[in-house]
PDB file of C-alpha atoms in Angstrom:
ATOM      1  CA  MET A   1      17.278  10.414  13.455  1.00 78.00           C
ATOM      2  CA  ASN A   2      19.212   7.745  11.560  1.00 85.00           C
ATOM      3  CA  LYS A   3      17.538   7.189   8.189  1.00 88.00           C
ATOM      4  CA  THR A   4      19.131   3.770   7.652  1.00 90.00           C
ATOM      5  CA  ARG A   5      17.654   2.355  10.851  1.00 91.00           C
ATOM      6  CA  VAL A   6      14.153   3.564   9.961  1.00 92.00           C
ATOM      7  CA  GLU A   7      14.484   1.998   6.489  1.00 93.00           C
ATOM      8  CA  ALA A   8      15.785  -1.293   7.928  1.00 93.00           C
ATOM      9  CA  PHE A   9      12.939  -1.449  10.452  1.00 93.00           C
ATOM     10  CA  SER A  10      10.376  -0.748   7.716  1.00 95.00           C
ATOM     11  CA  ASP A  11      11.862  -3.438   5.459  1.00 94.00           C
ATOM     12  CA  ALA A  12      11.767  -5.988   8.288  1.00 95.00           C
ATOM     13  CA  VAL A  13       8.126  -5.230   9.125  1.00 94.00           C
ATOM     14  CA  LEU A  14       7.062  -5.527   5.472  1.00 94.00           C
ATOM     15  CA  ALA A  15       8.956  -8.826   5.095  1.00 93.00           C
ATOM     16  CA  ILE A  16       7.099 -10.234   8.114  1.00 93.00           C
ATOM     17  CA  ILE A  17       3.748  -9.038   6.723  1.00 93.00           C
ATOM     18  CA  LEU A  18       4.412 -10.798   3.399  1.00 90.00           C
ATOM     19  CA  THR A  19       5.435 -13.983   5.231  1.00 90.00           C
ATOM     20  CA  ILE A  20       2.260 -13.969   7.330  1.00 89.00           C
ATOM     21  CA  MET A  21       0.154 -13.646   4.175  1.00 88.00           C
ATOM     22  CA  VAL A  22       1.619 -16.735   2.490  1.00 86.00           C
ATOM     23  CA  LEU A  23       1.128 -18.806   5.651  1.00 84.00           C
ATOM     24  CA  GLU A  24      -2.636 -18.346   5.260  1.00 79.00           C
ATOM     25  CA  ILE A  25      -2.640 -20.584   2.172  1.00 78.00           C
ATOM     26  CA  LYS A  26      -3.805 -23.959   3.468  1.00 79.00           C
ATOM     27  CA  ILE A  27      -2.278 -27.211   2.238  1.00 80.00           C
ATOM     28  CA  PRO A  28      -5.060 -29.470   0.916  1.00 79.00           C
ATOM     29  CA  ASP A  29      -5.651 -32.878   2.534  1.00 81.00           C
ATOM     30  CA  SER A  30      -5.890 -34.400  -0.930  1.00 83.00           C
ATOM     31  CA  THR A  31      -2.859 -35.074  -3.148  1.00 84.00           C
ATOM     32  CA  HIS A  32      -4.808 -34.179  -6.311  1.00 84.00           C
ATOM     33  CA  LEU A  33      -3.767 -30.919  -7.955  1.00 85.00           C
ATOM     34  CA  GLY A  34      -7.413 -29.908  -8.314  1.00 83.00           C
ATOM     35  CA  ALA A  35      -7.684 -29.707  -4.515  1.00 81.00           C
ATOM     36  CA  MET A  36      -5.811 -26.392  -4.684  1.00 84.00           C
ATOM     37  CA  LEU A  37      -8.814 -24.897  -6.492  1.00 85.00           C
ATOM     38  CA  GLU A  38     -10.480 -24.506  -3.099  1.00 82.00           C
ATOM     39  CA  GLU A  39      -7.666 -22.104  -2.201  1.00 83.00           C
ATOM     40  CA  LEU A  40      -7.992 -20.122  -5.440  1.00 86.00           C
ATOM     41  CA  PRO A  41      -9.910 -17.155  -3.902  1.00 86.00           C
ATOM     42  CA  TYR A  42      -7.200 -16.757  -1.266  1.00 87.00           C
ATOM     43  CA  ILE A  43      -4.398 -17.203  -3.808  1.00 89.00           C
ATOM     44  CA  ILE A  44      -5.947 -14.396  -5.897  1.00 89.00           C
ATOM     45  CA  SER A  45      -6.325 -12.072  -2.886  1.00 89.00           C
ATOM     46  CA  TYR A  46      -2.798 -13.029  -1.764  1.00 90.00           C
ATOM     47  CA  GLY A  47      -1.433 -12.127  -5.204  1.00 91.00           C
ATOM     48  CA  VAL A  48      -3.136  -8.725  -5.079  1.00 91.00           C
ATOM     49  CA  GLY A  49      -1.872  -8.208  -1.505  1.00 90.00           C
ATOM     50  CA  TRP A  50       1.682  -9.054  -2.598  1.00 91.00           C
ATOM     51  CA  LEU A  51       1.393  -6.607  -5.504  1.00 91.00           C
ATOM     52  CA  PHE A  52      -0.046  -3.965  -3.147  1.00 89.00           C
ATOM     53  CA  ILE A  53       2.808  -4.249  -0.648  1.00 92.00           C
ATOM     54  CA  GLY A  54       5.489  -4.627  -3.339  1.00 90.00           C
ATOM     55  CA  VAL A  55       4.452  -1.440  -5.149  1.00 90.00           C
ATOM     56  CA  ALA A  56       4.068   0.397  -1.828  1.00 90.00           C
ATOM     57  CA  TRP A  57       7.568  -0.679  -0.777  1.00 91.00           C
ATOM     58  CA  TYR A  58       9.076   0.551  -4.049  1.00 90.00           C
ATOM     59  CA  ASN A  59       7.555   4.023  -3.618  1.00 91.00           C
ATOM     60  CA  HIS A  60       8.410   4.066   0.105  1.00 93.00           C
ATOM     61  CA  HIS A  61      12.013   3.203  -0.776  1.00 91.00           C
ATOM     62  CA  TYR A  62      12.100   6.047  -3.292  1.00 91.00           C
ATOM     63  CA  MET A  63      10.910   8.616  -0.741  1.00 94.00           C
ATOM     64  CA  PHE A  64      13.387   7.468   1.892  1.00 94.00           C
ATOM     65  CA  SER A  65      16.241   7.365  -0.627  1.00 91.00           C
ATOM     66  CA  LYS A  66      15.514  10.966  -1.594  1.00 92.00           C
ATOM     67  CA  THR A  67      14.925  12.457   1.866  1.00 94.00           C
ATOM     68  CA  LYS A  68      17.788  14.279   3.533  1.00 94.00           C
ATOM     69  CA  VAL A  69      16.159  14.331   6.973  1.00 94.00           C
ATOM     70  CA  VAL A  70      14.133  11.949   9.133  1.00 95.00           C
ATOM     71  CA  THR A  71      12.277  13.852  11.834  1.00 95.00           C
ATOM     72  CA  LYS A  72      10.223  12.558  14.743  1.00 95.00           C
ATOM     73  CA  GLN A  73       7.091  13.357  12.719  1.00 96.00           C
ATOM     74  CA  ILE A  74       8.339  11.262   9.785  1.00 97.00           C
ATOM     75  CA  PHE A  75       9.195   8.414  12.161  1.00 96.00           C
ATOM     76  CA  TRP A  76       5.671   8.351  13.630  1.00 97.00           C
ATOM     77  CA  ALA A  77       4.008   8.840  10.245  1.00 97.00           C
ATOM     78  CA  ASN A  78       6.033   5.850   9.011  1.00 97.00           C
ATOM     79  CA  ASN A  79       4.914   3.825  12.040  1.00 97.00           C
ATOM     80  CA  PHE A  80       1.269   4.723  11.303  1.00 97.00           C
ATOM     81  CA  TRP A  81       1.765   3.617   7.684  1.00 97.00           C
ATOM     82  CA  MET A  82       3.302   0.291   8.780  1.00 96.00           C
ATOM     83  CA  PHE A  83       0.477  -0.202  11.304  1.00 97.00           C
ATOM     84  CA  THR A  84      -2.164   0.130   8.575  1.00 96.00           C
ATOM     85  CA  THR A  85      -0.133  -2.124   6.268  1.00 95.00           C
ATOM     86  CA  SER A  86      -0.024  -4.821   8.964  1.00 95.00           C
ATOM     87  CA  PHE A  87      -3.802  -5.269   8.582  1.00 95.00           C
ATOM     88  CA  VAL A  88      -3.487  -6.239   4.902  1.00 93.00           C
ATOM     89  CA  PRO A  89      -2.923  -9.970   5.726  1.00 92.00           C
ATOM     90  CA  VAL A  90      -6.078 -10.021   7.897  1.00 93.00           C
ATOM     91  CA  ALA A  91      -8.183  -8.357   5.188  1.00 92.00           C
ATOM     92  CA  THR A  92      -6.639 -10.624   2.534  1.00 90.00           C
ATOM     93  CA  ALA A  93      -7.357 -13.798   4.544  1.00 90.00           C
ATOM     94  CA  TRP A  94     -10.974 -12.811   5.203  1.00 92.00           C
ATOM     95  CA  ILE A  95     -11.602 -12.049   1.523  1.00 90.00           C
ATOM     96  CA  GLY A  96     -10.004 -15.397   0.663  1.00 86.00           C
ATOM     97  CA  LYS A  97     -12.606 -17.159   2.804  1.00 86.00           C
ATOM     98  CA  SER A  98     -15.606 -15.224   1.452  1.00 87.00           C
ATOM     99  CA  ILE A  99     -14.633 -13.444  -1.741  1.00 86.00           C
ATOM    100  CA  ASN A 100     -18.168 -12.407  -2.726  1.00 87.00           C
ATOM    101  CA  SER A 101     -19.426 -11.353   0.722  1.00 90.00           C
ATOM    102  CA  ARG A 102     -19.891  -7.693   1.627  1.00 91.00           C
ATOM    103  CA  GLY A 103     -18.482  -7.869   5.185  1.00 93.00           C
ATOM    104  CA  PRO A 104     -14.927  -8.878   4.223  1.00 93.00           C
ATOM    105  CA  GLN A 105     -14.966  -6.530   1.228  1.00 91.00           C
ATOM    106  CA  ILE A 106     -16.071  -3.567   3.372  1.00 92.00           C
ATOM    107  CA  PHE A 107     -13.335  -4.393   5.889  1.00 94.00           C
ATOM    108  CA  TYR A 108     -10.780  -4.538   3.061  1.00 92.00           C
ATOM    109  CA  SER A 109     -11.953  -1.158   1.747  1.00 91.00           C
ATOM    110  CA  ILE A 110     -11.631   0.338   5.256  1.00 93.00           C
ATOM    111  CA  ILE A 111      -8.053  -0.971   5.547  1.00 94.00           C
ATOM    112  CA  TYR A 112      -7.233   0.287   2.049  1.00 91.00           C
ATOM    113  CA  THR A 113      -8.645   3.743   2.916  1.00 92.00           C
ATOM    114  CA  LEU A 114      -6.707   3.925   6.207  1.00 95.00           C
ATOM    115  CA  TRP A 115      -3.563   2.789   4.397  1.00 93.00           C
ATOM    116  CA  THR A 116      -4.069   5.512   1.766  1.00 91.00           C
ATOM    117  CA  VAL A 117      -4.490   8.180   4.460  1.00 94.00           C
ATOM    118  CA  ALA A 118      -1.356   6.917   6.242  1.00 96.00           C
ATOM    119  CA  TYR A 119       0.629   6.976   2.994  1.00 94.00           C
ATOM    120  CA  ILE A 120      -0.470  10.543   2.228  1.00 95.00           C
ATOM    121  CA  VAL A 121       0.443  11.649   5.784  1.00 97.00           C
ATOM    122  CA  LEU A 122       3.881  10.024   5.415  1.00 97.00           C
ATOM    123  CA  SER A 123       4.438  11.651   2.007  1.00 96.00           C
ATOM    124  CA  TYR A 124       3.425  15.087   3.328  1.00 96.00           C
ATOM    125  CA  SER A 125       5.661  14.626   6.388  1.00 97.00           C
ATOM    126  CA  ILE A 126       8.711  13.852   4.235  1.00 97.00           C
ATOM    127  CA  LEU A 127       7.875  16.637   1.774  1.00 96.00           C
ATOM    128  CA  ASN A 128       7.375  19.289   4.484  1.00 96.00           C
ATOM    129  CA  ALA A 129      10.419  18.258   6.555  1.00 96.00           C
ATOM    130  CA  ASN A 130      12.684  18.563   3.529  1.00 96.00           C
ATOM    131  CA  LYS A 131      11.089  21.855   2.490  1.00 95.00           C
ATOM    132  CA  LYS A 132      11.661  23.316   5.979  1.00 95.00           C
ATOM    133  CA  ALA A 133      15.273  22.060   5.950  1.00 95.00           C
ATOM    134  CA  GLY A 134      15.890  23.829   2.635  1.00 95.00           C
ATOM    135  CA  HIS A 135      16.022  20.685   0.476  1.00 95.00           C
ATOM    136  CA  LEU A 136      13.550  21.985  -2.085  1.00 94.00           C
ATOM    137  CA  GLU A 137      14.625  19.519  -4.788  1.00 93.00           C
ATOM    138  CA  VAL A 138      13.660  16.620  -2.503  1.00 92.00           C
ATOM    139  CA  ALA A 139      10.288  18.206  -1.702  1.00 94.00           C
ATOM    140  CA  ASP A 140       9.680  18.656  -5.444  1.00 93.00           C
ATOM    141  CA  SER A 141      10.591  15.015  -6.123  1.00 91.00           C
ATOM    142  CA  ILE A 142       8.025  13.812  -3.573  1.00 92.00           C
ATOM    143  CA  ARG A 143       5.372  16.239  -4.847  1.00 92.00           C
ATOM    144  CA  ASN A 144       5.981  15.084  -8.438  1.00 90.00           C
ATOM    145  CA  MET A 145       5.584  11.381  -7.638  1.00 90.00           C
ATOM    146  CA  PRO A 146       2.627  10.071  -9.695  1.00 86.00           C
ATOM    147  CA  ILE A 147       1.297   8.167  -6.653  1.00 87.00           C
ATOM    148  CA  PHE A 148       1.284  11.395  -4.612  1.00 88.00           C
ATOM    149  CA  SER A 149      -0.476  13.377  -7.358  1.00 85.00           C
ATOM    150  CA  LEU A 150      -3.133  10.711  -7.876  1.00 84.00           C
ATOM    151  CA  MET A 151      -3.783  10.091  -4.178  1.00 86.00           C
ATOM    152  CA  THR A 152      -4.263  13.798  -3.467  1.00 88.00           C
ATOM    153  CA  SER A 153      -6.517  14.600  -6.451  1.00 88.00           C
ATOM    154  CA  TRP A 154     -10.068  15.191  -5.141  1.00 89.00           C
ATOM    155  CA  LYS A 155     -11.571  14.337  -8.564  1.00 91.00           C
ATOM    156  CA  ILE A 156      -9.901  10.933  -8.651  1.00 87.00           C
ATOM    157  CA  ILE A 157     -10.767  10.294  -4.991  1.00 87.00           C
ATOM    158  CA  LEU A 158     -14.452  11.142  -5.616  1.00 92.00           C
ATOM    159  CA  LEU A 159     -14.611   8.912  -8.705  1.00 91.00           C
ATOM    160  CA  GLN A 160     -12.908   6.103  -6.788  1.00 87.00           C
ATOM    161  CA  ILE A 161     -15.428   6.333  -3.910  1.00 89.00           C
ATOM    162  CA  ILE A 162     -18.405   6.203  -6.284  1.00 93.00           C
ATOM    163  CA  VAL A 163     -17.053   3.191  -8.194  1.00 92.00           C
ATOM    164  CA  TRP A 164     -16.071   1.474  -4.926  1.00 89.00           C
ATOM    165  CA  LEU A 165     -19.576   1.861  -3.448  1.00 91.00           C
ATOM    166  CA  LEU A 166     -21.208   0.494  -6.613  1.00 93.00           C
ATOM    167  CA  ILE A 167     -18.882  -2.504  -6.616  1.00 92.00           C
ATOM    168  CA  ILE A 168     -19.503  -3.323  -2.941  1.00 90.00           C
ATOM    169  CA  ILE A 169     -23.280  -3.036  -3.410  1.00 90.00           C
ATOM    170  CA  TYR A 170     -23.619  -4.989  -6.656  1.00 91.00           C
ATOM    171  CA  LEU A 171     -20.555  -7.223  -7.139  1.00 91.00           C
ATOM    172  CA  PRO A 172     -18.298  -7.396  -4.050  1.00 91.00           C
ATOM    173  CA  ALA A 173     -15.829  -9.885  -5.573  1.00 89.00           C
ATOM    174  CA  LEU A 174     -14.867  -7.280  -8.180  1.00 90.00           C
ATOM    175  CA  GLN A 175     -13.272  -5.112  -5.474  1.00 89.00           C
ATOM    176  CA  ILE A 176     -10.073  -7.197  -5.478  1.00 88.00           C
ATOM    177  CA  VAL A 177      -9.742  -6.476  -9.216  1.00 88.00           C
ATOM    178  CA  MET A 178     -10.284  -2.772  -8.551  1.00 88.00           C
ATOM    179  CA  VAL A 179      -7.553  -2.800  -5.889  1.00 88.00           C
ATOM    180  CA  ALA A 180      -5.131  -4.450  -8.331  1.00 88.00           C
ATOM    181  CA  VAL A 181      -5.933  -1.828 -10.991  1.00 87.00           C
ATOM    182  CA  LEU A 182      -5.543   1.036  -8.503  1.00 84.00           C
ATOM    183  CA  VAL A 183      -2.232  -0.321  -7.206  1.00 85.00           C
ATOM    184  CA  LEU A 184      -0.853  -0.594 -10.745  1.00 84.00           C
ATOM    185  CA  PHE A 185      -2.372   2.757 -11.764  1.00 80.00           C
ATOM    186  CA  TYR A 186      -1.154   4.620  -8.651  1.00 76.00           C
ATOM    187  CA  GLY A 187       2.084   2.895  -7.836  1.00 72.00           C
ATOM    188  CA  GLY A 188       3.146   1.497 -11.180  1.00 74.00           C
ATOM    189  CA  LYS A 189       4.011   4.961 -12.452  1.00 76.00           C
ATOM    190  CA  THR A 190       7.237   6.257 -10.945  1.00 77.00           C
ATOM    191  CA  ASN A 191       9.538   9.242 -11.261  1.00 76.00           C
ATOM    192  CA  SER A 192      12.114   8.985 -14.055  1.00 76.00           C
ATOM    193  CA  ASP A 193      14.992   8.843 -11.546  1.00 77.00           C
ATOM    194  CA  SER A 194      13.463   6.057  -9.421  1.00 75.00           C
ATOM    195  CA  ASP A 195      15.795   3.389 -10.811  1.00 72.00           C
ATOM    196  CA  LYS A 196      18.870   5.618 -10.893  1.00 70.00           C
ATOM    197  CA  LEU A 197      19.194   6.550  -7.236  1.00 61.00           C
ATOM    198  CA  TYR A 198      22.320   4.490  -6.576  1.00 52.00           C
ATOM    199  CA  LYS A 199      23.969   4.549 -10.007  1.00 44.00           C
TER     200      LYS A 199
END
């Protein structure tokens, strides 16, 4: 399968998702700058959503730049990942309307969990396909990605679930902060060659 076409399709889908998110910011009827304060919860959730997708794209780009093969399994795993990512604008918009309500926060956590599962499946698919094809250095690069190590550590996953449940029960609005921290903690760390792929 042509790797370039899969990458181009993924980039287009993510660009549309980001565009949909910004369209949810409502223009106030008033011309006073303070009127935008009503949109502040959505602007915050939008900013976290942008960070989420931006960091995810960077790591996705790294994996696809490194892979030597794109199998049918990778194609469908990538589609599953994009499908879960497409729900981020919905979750973001709902949190923006009711930032301290449990319903939207639980929905956001469900989307985040599904997205995480999809990302792990995609990473494993790329890793295993390259390993089977004899490209062991590519498989090692994927396995050594900080985001992969952190997302597949049962200790970190267990700690994350406990903290997440406490936040949703006692202070739902704090979840958006937790997502921002996790995105930076997971995705902000990259392999040393991540900015040298095309040099």
